Coordinates of C-alpha atoms in Angstrom, one line a residue:
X221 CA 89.3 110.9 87.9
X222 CA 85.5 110.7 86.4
X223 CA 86.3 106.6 85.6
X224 CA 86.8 106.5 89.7
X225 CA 84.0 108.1 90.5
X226 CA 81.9 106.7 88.3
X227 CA 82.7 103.2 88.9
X228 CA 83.7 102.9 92.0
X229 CA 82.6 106.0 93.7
X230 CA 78.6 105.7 92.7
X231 CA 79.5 101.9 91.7
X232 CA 80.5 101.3 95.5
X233 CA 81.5 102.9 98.6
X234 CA 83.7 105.7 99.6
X235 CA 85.6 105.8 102.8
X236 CA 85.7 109.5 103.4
X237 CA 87.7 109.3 106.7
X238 CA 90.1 106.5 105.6
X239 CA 94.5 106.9 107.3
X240 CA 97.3 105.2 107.0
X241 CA 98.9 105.3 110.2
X242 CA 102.4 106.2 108.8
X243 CA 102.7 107.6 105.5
X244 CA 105.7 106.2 103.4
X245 CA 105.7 104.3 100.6
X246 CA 107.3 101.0 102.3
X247 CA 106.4 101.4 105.3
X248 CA 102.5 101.4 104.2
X249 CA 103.0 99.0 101.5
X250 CA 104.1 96.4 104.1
X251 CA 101.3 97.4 106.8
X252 CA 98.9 96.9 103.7
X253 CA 100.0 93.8 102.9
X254 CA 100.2 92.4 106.4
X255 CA 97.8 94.1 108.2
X256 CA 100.9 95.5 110.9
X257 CA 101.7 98.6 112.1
X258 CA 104.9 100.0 111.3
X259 CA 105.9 99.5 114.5
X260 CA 105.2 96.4 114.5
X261 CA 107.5 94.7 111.4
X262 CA 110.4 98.1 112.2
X263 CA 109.7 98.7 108.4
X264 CA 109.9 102.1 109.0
X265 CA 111.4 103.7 106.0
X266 CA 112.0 103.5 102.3
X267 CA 115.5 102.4 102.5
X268 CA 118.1 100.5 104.0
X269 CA 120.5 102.9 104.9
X270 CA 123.0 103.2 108.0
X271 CA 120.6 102.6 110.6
X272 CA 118.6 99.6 108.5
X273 CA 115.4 101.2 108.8
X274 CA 113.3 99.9 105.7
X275 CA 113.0 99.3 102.1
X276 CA 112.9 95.6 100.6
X277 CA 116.2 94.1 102.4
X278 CA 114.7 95.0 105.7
X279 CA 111.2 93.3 104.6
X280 CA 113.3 90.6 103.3
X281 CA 115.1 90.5 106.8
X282 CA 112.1 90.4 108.9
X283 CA 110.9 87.4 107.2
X284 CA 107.3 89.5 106.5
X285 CA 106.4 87.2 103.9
X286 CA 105.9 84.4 105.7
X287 CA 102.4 85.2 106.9
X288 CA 101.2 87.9 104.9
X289 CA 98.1 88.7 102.6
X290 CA 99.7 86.7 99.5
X291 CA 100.3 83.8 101.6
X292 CA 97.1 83.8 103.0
X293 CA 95.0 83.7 100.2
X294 CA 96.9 81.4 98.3
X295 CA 96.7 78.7 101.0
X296 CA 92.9 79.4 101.5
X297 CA 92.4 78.4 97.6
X298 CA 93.0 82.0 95.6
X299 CA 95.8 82.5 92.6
X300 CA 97.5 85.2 93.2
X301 CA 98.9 88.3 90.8
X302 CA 101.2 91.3 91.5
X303 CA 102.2 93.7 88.8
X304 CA 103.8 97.2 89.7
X305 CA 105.4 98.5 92.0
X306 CA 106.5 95.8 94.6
X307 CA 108.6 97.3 97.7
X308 CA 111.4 100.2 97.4
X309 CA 114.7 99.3 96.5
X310 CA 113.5 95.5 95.2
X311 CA 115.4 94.0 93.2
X312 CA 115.2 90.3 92.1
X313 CA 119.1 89.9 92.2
X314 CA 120.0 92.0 95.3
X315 CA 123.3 91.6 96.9
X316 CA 122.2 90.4 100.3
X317 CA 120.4 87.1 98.9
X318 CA 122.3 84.1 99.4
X319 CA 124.3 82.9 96.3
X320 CA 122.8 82.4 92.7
X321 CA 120.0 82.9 94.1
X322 CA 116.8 85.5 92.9
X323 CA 113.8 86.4 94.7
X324 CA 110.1 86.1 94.4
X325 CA 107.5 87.7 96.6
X326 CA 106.5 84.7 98.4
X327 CA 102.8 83.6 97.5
X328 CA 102.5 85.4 94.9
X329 CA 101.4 82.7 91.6
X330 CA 102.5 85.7 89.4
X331 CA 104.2 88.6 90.0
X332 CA 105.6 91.5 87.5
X333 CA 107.6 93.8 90.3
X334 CA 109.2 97.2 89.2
X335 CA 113.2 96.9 90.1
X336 CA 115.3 99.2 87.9
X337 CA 114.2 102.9 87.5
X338 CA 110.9 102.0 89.3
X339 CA 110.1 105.9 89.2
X340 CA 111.2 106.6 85.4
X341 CA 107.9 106.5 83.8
X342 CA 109.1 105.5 80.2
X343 CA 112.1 103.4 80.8
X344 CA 110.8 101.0 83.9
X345 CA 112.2 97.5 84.6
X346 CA 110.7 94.5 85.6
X347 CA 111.2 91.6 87.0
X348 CA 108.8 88.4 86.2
X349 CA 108.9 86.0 89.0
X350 CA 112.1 86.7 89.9
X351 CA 113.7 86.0 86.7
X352 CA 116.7 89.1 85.7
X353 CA 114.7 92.7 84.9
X354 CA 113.2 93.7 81.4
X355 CA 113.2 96.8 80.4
X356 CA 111.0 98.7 78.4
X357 CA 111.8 102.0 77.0
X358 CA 109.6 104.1 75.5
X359 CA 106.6 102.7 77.1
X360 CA 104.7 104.9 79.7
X361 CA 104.3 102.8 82.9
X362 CA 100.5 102.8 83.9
X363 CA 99.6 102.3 80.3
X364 CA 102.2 99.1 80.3
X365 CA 101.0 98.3 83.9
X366 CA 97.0 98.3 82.5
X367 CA 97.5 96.5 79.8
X368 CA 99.2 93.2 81.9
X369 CA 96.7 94.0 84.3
X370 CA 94.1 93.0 82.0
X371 CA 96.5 90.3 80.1
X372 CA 96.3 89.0 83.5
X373 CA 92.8 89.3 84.7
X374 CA 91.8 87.4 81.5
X375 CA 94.4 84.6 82.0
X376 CA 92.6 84.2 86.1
X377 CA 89.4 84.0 85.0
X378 CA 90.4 81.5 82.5
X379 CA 91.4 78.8 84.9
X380 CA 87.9 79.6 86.8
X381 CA 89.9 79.8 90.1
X382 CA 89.6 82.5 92.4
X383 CA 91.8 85.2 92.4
X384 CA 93.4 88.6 93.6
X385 CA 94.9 90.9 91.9
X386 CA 97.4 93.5 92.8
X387 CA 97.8 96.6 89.8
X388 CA 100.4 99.0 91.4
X389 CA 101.3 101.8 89.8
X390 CA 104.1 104.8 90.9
X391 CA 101.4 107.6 89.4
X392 CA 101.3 110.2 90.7
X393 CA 105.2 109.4 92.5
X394 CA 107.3 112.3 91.7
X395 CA 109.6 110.9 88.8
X396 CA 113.6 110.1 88.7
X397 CA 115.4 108.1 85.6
X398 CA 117.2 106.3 88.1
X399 CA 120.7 107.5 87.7
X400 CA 120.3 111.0 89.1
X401 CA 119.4 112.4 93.1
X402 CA 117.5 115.4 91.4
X403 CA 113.6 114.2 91.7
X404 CA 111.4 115.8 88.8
X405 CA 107.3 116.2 88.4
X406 CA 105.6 113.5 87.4
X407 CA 105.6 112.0 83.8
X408 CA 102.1 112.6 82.5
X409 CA 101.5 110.6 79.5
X410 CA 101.9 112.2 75.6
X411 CA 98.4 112.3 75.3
X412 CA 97.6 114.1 78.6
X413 CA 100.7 116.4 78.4
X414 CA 98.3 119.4 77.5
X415 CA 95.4 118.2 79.9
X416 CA 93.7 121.4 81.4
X417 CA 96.1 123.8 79.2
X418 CA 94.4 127.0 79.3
X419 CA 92.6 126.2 82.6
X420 CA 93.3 128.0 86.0
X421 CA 94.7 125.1 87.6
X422 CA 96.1 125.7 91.2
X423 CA 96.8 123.9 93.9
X424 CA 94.3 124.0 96.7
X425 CA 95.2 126.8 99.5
X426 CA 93.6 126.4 102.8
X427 CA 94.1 127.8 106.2
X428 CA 97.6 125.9 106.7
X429 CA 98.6 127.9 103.3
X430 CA 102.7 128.7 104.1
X431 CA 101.6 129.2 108.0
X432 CA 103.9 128.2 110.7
X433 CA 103.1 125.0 112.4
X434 CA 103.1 125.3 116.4
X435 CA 104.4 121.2 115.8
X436 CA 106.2 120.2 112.9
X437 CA 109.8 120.4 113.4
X438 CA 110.5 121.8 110.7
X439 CA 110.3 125.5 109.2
X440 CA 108.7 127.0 106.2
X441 CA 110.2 127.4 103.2
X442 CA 112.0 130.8 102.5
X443 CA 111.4 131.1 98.8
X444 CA 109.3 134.1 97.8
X445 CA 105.7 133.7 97.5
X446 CA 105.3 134.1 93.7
X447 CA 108.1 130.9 93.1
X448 CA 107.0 129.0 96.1
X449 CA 103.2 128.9 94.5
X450 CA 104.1 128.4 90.8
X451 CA 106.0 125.7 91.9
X452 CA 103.5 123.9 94.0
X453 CA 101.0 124.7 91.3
X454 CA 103.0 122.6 88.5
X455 CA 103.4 119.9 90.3
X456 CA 100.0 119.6 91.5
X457 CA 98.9 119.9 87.4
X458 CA 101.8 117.5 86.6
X459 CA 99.9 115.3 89.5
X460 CA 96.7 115.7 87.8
X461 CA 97.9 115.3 84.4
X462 CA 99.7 112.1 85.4
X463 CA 96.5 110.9 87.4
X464 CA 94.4 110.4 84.4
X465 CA 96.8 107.8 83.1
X466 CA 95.9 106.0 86.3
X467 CA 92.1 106.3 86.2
X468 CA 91.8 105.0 82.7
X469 CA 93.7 101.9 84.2
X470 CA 90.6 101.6 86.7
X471 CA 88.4 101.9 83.4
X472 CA 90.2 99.1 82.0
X473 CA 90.5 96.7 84.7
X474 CA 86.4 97.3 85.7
X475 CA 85.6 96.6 81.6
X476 CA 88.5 93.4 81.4
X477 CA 86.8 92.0 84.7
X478 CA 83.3 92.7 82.8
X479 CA 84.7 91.3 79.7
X480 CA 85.3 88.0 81.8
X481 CA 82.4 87.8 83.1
X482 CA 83.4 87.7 87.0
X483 CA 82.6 91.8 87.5
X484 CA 80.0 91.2 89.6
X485 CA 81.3 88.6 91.5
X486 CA 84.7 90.6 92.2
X487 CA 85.6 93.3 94.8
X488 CA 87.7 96.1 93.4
X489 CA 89.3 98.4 95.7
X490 CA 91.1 101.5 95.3
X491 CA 93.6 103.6 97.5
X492 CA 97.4 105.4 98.1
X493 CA 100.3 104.1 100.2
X494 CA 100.3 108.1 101.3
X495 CA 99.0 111.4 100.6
X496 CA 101.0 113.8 99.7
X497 CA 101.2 117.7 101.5
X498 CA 101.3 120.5 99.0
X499 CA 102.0 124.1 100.8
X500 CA 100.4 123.0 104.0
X501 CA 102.7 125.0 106.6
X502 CA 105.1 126.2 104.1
X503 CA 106.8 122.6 103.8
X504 CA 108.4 121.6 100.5
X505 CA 106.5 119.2 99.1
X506 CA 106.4 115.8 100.4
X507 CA 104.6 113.4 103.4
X508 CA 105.7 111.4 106.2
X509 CA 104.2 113.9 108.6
X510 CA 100.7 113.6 110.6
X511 CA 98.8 116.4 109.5
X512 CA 95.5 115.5 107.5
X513 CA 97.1 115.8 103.9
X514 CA 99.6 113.1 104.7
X515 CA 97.3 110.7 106.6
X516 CA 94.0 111.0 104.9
X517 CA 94.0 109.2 101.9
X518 CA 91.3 107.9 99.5
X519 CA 89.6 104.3 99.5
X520 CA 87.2 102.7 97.4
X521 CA 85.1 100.1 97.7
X522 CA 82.6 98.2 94.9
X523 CA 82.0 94.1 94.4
X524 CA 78.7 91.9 95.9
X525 CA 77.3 93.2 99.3
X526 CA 78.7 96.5 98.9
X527 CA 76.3 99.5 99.0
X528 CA 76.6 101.8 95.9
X529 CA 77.0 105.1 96.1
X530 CA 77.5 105.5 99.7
X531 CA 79.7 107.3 102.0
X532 CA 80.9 105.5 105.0
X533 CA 82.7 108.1 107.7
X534 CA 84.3 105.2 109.9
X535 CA 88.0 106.0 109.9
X536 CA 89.6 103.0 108.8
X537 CA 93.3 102.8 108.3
X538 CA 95.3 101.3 106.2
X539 CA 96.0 98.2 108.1
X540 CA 92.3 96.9 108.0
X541 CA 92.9 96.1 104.3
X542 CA 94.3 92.9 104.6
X543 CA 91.7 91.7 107.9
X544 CA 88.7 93.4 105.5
X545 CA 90.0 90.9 102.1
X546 CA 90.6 88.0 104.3
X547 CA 86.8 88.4 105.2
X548 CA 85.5 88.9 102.0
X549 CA 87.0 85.7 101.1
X550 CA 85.9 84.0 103.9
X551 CA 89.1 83.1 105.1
X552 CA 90.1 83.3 108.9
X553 CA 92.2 86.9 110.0
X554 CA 95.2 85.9 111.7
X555 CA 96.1 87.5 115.5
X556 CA 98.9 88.7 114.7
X557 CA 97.2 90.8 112.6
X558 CA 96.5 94.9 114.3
X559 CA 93.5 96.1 111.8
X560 CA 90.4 95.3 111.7
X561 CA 87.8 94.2 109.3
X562 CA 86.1 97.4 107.8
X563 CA 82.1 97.8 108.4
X564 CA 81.1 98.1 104.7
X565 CA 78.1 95.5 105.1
X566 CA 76.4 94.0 107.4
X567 CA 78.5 90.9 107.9
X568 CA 81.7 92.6 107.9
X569 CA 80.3 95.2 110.7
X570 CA 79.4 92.3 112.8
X571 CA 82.6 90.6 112.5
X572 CA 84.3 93.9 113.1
X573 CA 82.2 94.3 116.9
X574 CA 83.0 90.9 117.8
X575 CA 86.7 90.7 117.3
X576 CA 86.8 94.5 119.0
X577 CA 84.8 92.7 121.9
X578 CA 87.1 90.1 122.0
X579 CA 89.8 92.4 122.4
X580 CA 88.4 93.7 125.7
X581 CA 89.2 90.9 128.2
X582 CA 86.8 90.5 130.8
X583 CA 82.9 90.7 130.9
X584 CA 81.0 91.9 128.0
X585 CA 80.5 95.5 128.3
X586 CA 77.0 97.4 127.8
X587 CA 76.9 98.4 124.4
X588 CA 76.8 102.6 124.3
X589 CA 76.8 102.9 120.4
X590 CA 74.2 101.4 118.1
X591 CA 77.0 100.0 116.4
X592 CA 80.4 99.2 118.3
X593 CA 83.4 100.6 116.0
X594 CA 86.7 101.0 117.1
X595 CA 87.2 104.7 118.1
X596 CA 90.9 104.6 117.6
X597 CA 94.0 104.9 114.9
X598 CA 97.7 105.2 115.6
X599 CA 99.9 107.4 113.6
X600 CA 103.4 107.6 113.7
X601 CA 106.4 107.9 112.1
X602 CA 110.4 108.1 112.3
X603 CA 111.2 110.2 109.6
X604 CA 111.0 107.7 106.9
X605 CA 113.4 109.6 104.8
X606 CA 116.8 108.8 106.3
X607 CA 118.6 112.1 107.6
X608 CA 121.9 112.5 109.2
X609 CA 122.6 112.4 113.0
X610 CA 123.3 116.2 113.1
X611 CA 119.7 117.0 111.6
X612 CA 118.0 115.0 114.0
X613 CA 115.9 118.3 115.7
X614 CA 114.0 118.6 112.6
X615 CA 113.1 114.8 112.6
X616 CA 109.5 113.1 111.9
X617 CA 109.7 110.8 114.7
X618 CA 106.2 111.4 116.6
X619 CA 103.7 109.6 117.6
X620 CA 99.8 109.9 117.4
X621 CA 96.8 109.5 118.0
X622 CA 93.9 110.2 115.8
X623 CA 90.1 109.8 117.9
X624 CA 86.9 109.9 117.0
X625 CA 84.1 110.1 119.2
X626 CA 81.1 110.9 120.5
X627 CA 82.2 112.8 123.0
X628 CA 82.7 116.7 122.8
X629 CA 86.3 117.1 124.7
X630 CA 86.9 121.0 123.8
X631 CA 85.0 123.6 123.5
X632 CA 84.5 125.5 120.3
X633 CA 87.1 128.2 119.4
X634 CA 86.4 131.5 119.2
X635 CA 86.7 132.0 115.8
X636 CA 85.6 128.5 114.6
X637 CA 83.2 130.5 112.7
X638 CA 85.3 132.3 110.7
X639 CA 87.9 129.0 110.3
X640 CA 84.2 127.1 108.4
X641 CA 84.5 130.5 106.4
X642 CA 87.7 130.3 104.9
X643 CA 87.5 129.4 100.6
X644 CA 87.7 125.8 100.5
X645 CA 87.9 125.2 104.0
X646 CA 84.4 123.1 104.0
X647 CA 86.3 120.3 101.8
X648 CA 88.2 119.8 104.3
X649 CA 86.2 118.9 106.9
X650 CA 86.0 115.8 108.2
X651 CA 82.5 113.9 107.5
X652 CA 81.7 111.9 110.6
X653 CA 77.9 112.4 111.9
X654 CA 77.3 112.6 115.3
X655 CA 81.5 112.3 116.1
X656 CA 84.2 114.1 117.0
X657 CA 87.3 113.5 115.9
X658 CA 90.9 115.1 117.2
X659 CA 94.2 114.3 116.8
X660 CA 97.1 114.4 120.0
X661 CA 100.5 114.2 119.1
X662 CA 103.7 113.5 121.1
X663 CA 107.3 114.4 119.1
X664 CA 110.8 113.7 119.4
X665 CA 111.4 117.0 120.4
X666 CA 109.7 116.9 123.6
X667 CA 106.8 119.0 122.3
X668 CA 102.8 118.0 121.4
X669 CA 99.8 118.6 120.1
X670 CA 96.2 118.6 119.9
X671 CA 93.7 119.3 117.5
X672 CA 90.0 119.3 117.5
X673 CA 89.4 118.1 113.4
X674 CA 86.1 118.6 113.2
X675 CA 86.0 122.4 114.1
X676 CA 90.0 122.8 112.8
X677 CA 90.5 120.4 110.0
X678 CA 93.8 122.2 109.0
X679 CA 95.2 121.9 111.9
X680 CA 96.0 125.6 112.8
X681 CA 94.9 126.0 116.0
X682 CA 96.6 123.8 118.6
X683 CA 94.4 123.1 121.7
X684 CA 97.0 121.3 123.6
X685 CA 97.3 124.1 126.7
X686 CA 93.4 124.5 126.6
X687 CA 92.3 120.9 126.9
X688 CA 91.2 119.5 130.8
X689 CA 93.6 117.6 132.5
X690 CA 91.7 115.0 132.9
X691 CA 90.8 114.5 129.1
X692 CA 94.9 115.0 128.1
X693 CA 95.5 112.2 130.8
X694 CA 93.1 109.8 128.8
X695 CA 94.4 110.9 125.5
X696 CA 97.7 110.4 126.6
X697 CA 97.3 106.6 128.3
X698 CA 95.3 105.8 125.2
X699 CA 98.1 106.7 122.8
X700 CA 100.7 105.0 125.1
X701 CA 98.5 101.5 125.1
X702 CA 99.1 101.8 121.6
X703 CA 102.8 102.5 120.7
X704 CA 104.0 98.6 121.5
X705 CA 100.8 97.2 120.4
X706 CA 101.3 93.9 118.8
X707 CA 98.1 92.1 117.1
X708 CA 94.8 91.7 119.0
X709 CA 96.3 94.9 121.5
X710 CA 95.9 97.2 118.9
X711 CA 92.3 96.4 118.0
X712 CA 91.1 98.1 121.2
X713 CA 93.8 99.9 123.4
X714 CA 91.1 99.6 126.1
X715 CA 91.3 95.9 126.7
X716 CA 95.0 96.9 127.8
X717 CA 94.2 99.5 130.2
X718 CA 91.1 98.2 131.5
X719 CA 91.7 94.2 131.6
X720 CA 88.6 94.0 133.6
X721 CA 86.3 95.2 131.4
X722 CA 83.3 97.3 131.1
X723 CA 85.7 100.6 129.1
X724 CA 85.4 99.4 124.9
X725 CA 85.6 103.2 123.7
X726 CA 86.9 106.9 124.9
X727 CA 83.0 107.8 126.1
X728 CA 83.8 105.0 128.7
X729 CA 86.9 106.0 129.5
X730 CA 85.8 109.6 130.7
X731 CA 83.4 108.3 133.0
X732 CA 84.9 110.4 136.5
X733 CA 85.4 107.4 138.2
X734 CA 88.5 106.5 136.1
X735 CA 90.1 110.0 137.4
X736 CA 92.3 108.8 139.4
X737 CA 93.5 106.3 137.7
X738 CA 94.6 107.8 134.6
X739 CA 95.9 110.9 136.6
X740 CA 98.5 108.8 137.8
X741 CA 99.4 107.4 134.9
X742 CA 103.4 108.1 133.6
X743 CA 103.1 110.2 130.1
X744 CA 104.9 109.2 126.8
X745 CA 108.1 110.2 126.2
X746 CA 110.3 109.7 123.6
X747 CA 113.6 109.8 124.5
X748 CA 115.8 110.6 121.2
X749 CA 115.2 111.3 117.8
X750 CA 115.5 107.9 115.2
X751 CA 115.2 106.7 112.2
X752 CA 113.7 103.0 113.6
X753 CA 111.6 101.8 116.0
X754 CA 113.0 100.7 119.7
X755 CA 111.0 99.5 122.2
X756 CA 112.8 101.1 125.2
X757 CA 113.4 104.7 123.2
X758 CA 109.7 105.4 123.1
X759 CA 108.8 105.3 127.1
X760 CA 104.9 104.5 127.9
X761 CA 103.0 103.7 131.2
X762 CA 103.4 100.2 130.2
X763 CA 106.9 100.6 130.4
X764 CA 107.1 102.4 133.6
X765 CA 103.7 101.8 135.9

């Protein structure tokens, strides 16, 4: 993606540690445009099926839209576009709205939504501010996307209002014509149908290459080696191919903002609802679990105030979008909100330390970092796909927690020399200077795990028998704090297990003194297997201390 790269990449700032905390199309989309945790809005799957976990009726449902990022902005003086993908399964005419009735993503000015065949990429329908859904066959869908992309940008600037823009594509969404259960490759466009031909293209084979996982649930695939790998290999050229589609849509919307002559007062910012695991412990290809391909995905960051062509290694997640877009237009961020503004400037790194202070009750604590950042990032996850009752052992319902600290909690493996050997393994790592970052998990199935990223970033090793007591206790009771976070909570977990203050990150936490306390702590449990999110299924000290 050299448009990317060039214009955002070296034009702004990359977050090279950036999550989302559970990675599913709708269940991201909503924590991106509300700045909630999954948990948190029970949005926590693409569709509304037996158990009503997710998609656009259980959006619709929760009543999300009431105070979310559209919303928002519009009442703090900004016109507001969508075009693209909305949420799975909308339509403007569903069955579960009251009578003769359509609707339209409230707070939106303008909004072009994908409803029919939203993942056919040349016979997509849409729906313009709720009226009934166009179709357009024969049109590739980024390039139609672009082009009202910068139809609209032109018509914002016009009416010298400010303005945000959402330009959502499905690329690189494996495709379906809508009418079908059998999932295809994605659609590359005609013109980049032969992109790379003659080129050794393959999909990227780390450590985790077809090896058992000691956590996911489920097994690796039995297909033989030579199918397995040319399969993974097309679809990660399909994903490619389909990809440049996407970044000449960037191109366009940085040269129609330029063209309007608001590029340099604009912030454009670029990321995925998921990532997207590609051979990584033998799995079929997919997401919705918490190892680093799912959960790491890209952002970038380029408009006034932000640095250009740096790197930022805070890991920011996925929630902190709306919080960080509220502050860049000066606009107050809501409680109810869990994320955080992101550090990419001065200002925003200030107001990031004081709303993580304010989430520590009590007296100020000392300050131990240079800069206070929140050290913390949930993941979890309930499958997200629906699956039937009898299936449940091989569900994605976990829970997570992803750290990064100062602190060194393990101690190097034995071969962690040979792991920073491995082809390709240095991509991988994750860039944080002077951190630490691990991962602890807690499943459905009654088993865990722990992982030391910076000196394992693919996750082969699990660490969870070897880690002190005392350090699993602290990992544990910070994961727990999290799980029925709600707003301000989830901004610093340690406000909630030390309401006196003086603890803001997990180097305060380990001070000896604390021992005792977080020895006798009750450990997280989850009690079955779901599809949804239930307060007294997922058993935490706050539940039972």
């Amino acid at each position: 993606m050299p448009a990317l790269h060039r214009l955002l990449g070296q034009g702004g700032t990359r977050l090279s540690n950036f999550l989302v905390s559970t990675g599913v199309c709708c269940p991201a989309r909503t924590s991106l445009l509300t700045g909630r945790l999954a948990h948190c809005t029970n949005v926590t799957s693409n569709f509304w099926d037996m158990q009503q976990a997710g998609g656009f009726r259980k959006f619709y449902e929760q009543k999300l839209d009431r105070e979310w990022l559209p919303t928002l902005l519009t009442a703090g003086g900004y016109d507001t576009y969508l075009v693209g993908k909305f949420l799975n399964e909308y339509l403007e005419n569903a069955t579960f709205l009251p009578p003769n009735t359509t609707y339209k993503p409230l707070g939106l000015a303008h909004s072009e939504a994908l409803t029919y065949r939203a993942y056919h990429y040349t016979n997509s329908c849409f729906s313009v501010n709720g009226t009934p859904s166009v179709c357009f066959p024969g049109q590739y869908q980024t390039d139609f996307i672009r082009d009202r992309a910068t139809d609209l940008i032109s018509r914002a600037a016009g009416a010298q209002r400010p303005f945000f823009l959402a330009v959502t594509p499905t690329a690189p969404h494996r495709a379906n014509n809508g009418s079908s259960p059998i999932w295809s490759g994605p659609t590359p466009a005609s013109r980049h149908a032969g992109l790379y031909l003659g080129e050794r293209i393959e999909v990227p084979k780390g450590p985790n290459w077809r090896l058992p996982s000691s956590t996911l649930p489920r097994s690796p695939s039995r297909a033989p080696e030579a199918s397995y790998r040319a399969t993974m290999d097309t679809l990660h050229l399909l994903r490619l191919r389909s990809l440049r589609a996407v970044d000449e849509l960037i191109d366009a919307v940085v040269q129609a903002l330029d063209a309007a002559g608001v590029l340099d007062n604009t912030y454009v910012l670029f990321s995925s609802d998921n990532g997207y695991h590609l051979g990584a412990f033998g799995l079929l290809d997919g997401k919705n679990t918490p190892i680093e391909e799912d959960v790491r995905v890209p952002l970038y960051v380029r408009g006034p105030g932000i640095p250009a062509g740096a790197v930022l290694p805070y890991q920011g997640n996925m929630v902190d979008l709306a919080p960080t877009i509220l502050a860049l237009a000066g606009l107050p961020i809501p409680d109810a909100m869990d994320g955080l503004p992101l550090p990419l400037n001065p200002d925003l790194e200030a107001l990031h330390a004081e709303l993580l202070r304010a989430a520590t009750p009590g007296p100020v604590p000392p300050t131990a970092w240079p800069r206070p950042l929140r050290d913390t990032n949930i993941l979890e996850g309930w499958n997200g796909e629906y699956i039937k009752p009898e299936l449940y052992n091989i569900s994605m319902h976990y829970k997570g927690l992803r750290l990064c600290t100062e602190a060194k909690l393990l101690a190097a493996p034995r071969n962690a020399s040979a792991l920073a050997a491995e082809p390709g393994n240095a991509a991988r790592f994750v860039y944080a200077p002077n951190l630490r970052c691990y991962k602890y998990t807690v499943w459905c199935q009654g088993h865990g795990g722990l992982f030391d990223l910076s000196t394992d970033p693919y996750e082969v090793l699990n660490r969870l028998t070897a880690a002190p007591s005392r350090v699993l206790d602290r990992l544990d009771a910070v994961l727990s704090a999290l799980v029925h976070c709600r707003g301000t909570e989830c901004r610093s977990p340690y406000g909630l297990l030390h309401p006196g203050g003086g603890v803001y990150n997990f180097t305060e936490a380990l001070d000896p003194k604390h021992d005792s306390f977080y020895a006798t702590l009750p450990k997280l449990r989850i009690r079955s297997c779901t599809v949804i999110y239930m307060y007294d299924n997922e058993l935490t000290w706050r539940q039972l201390a």
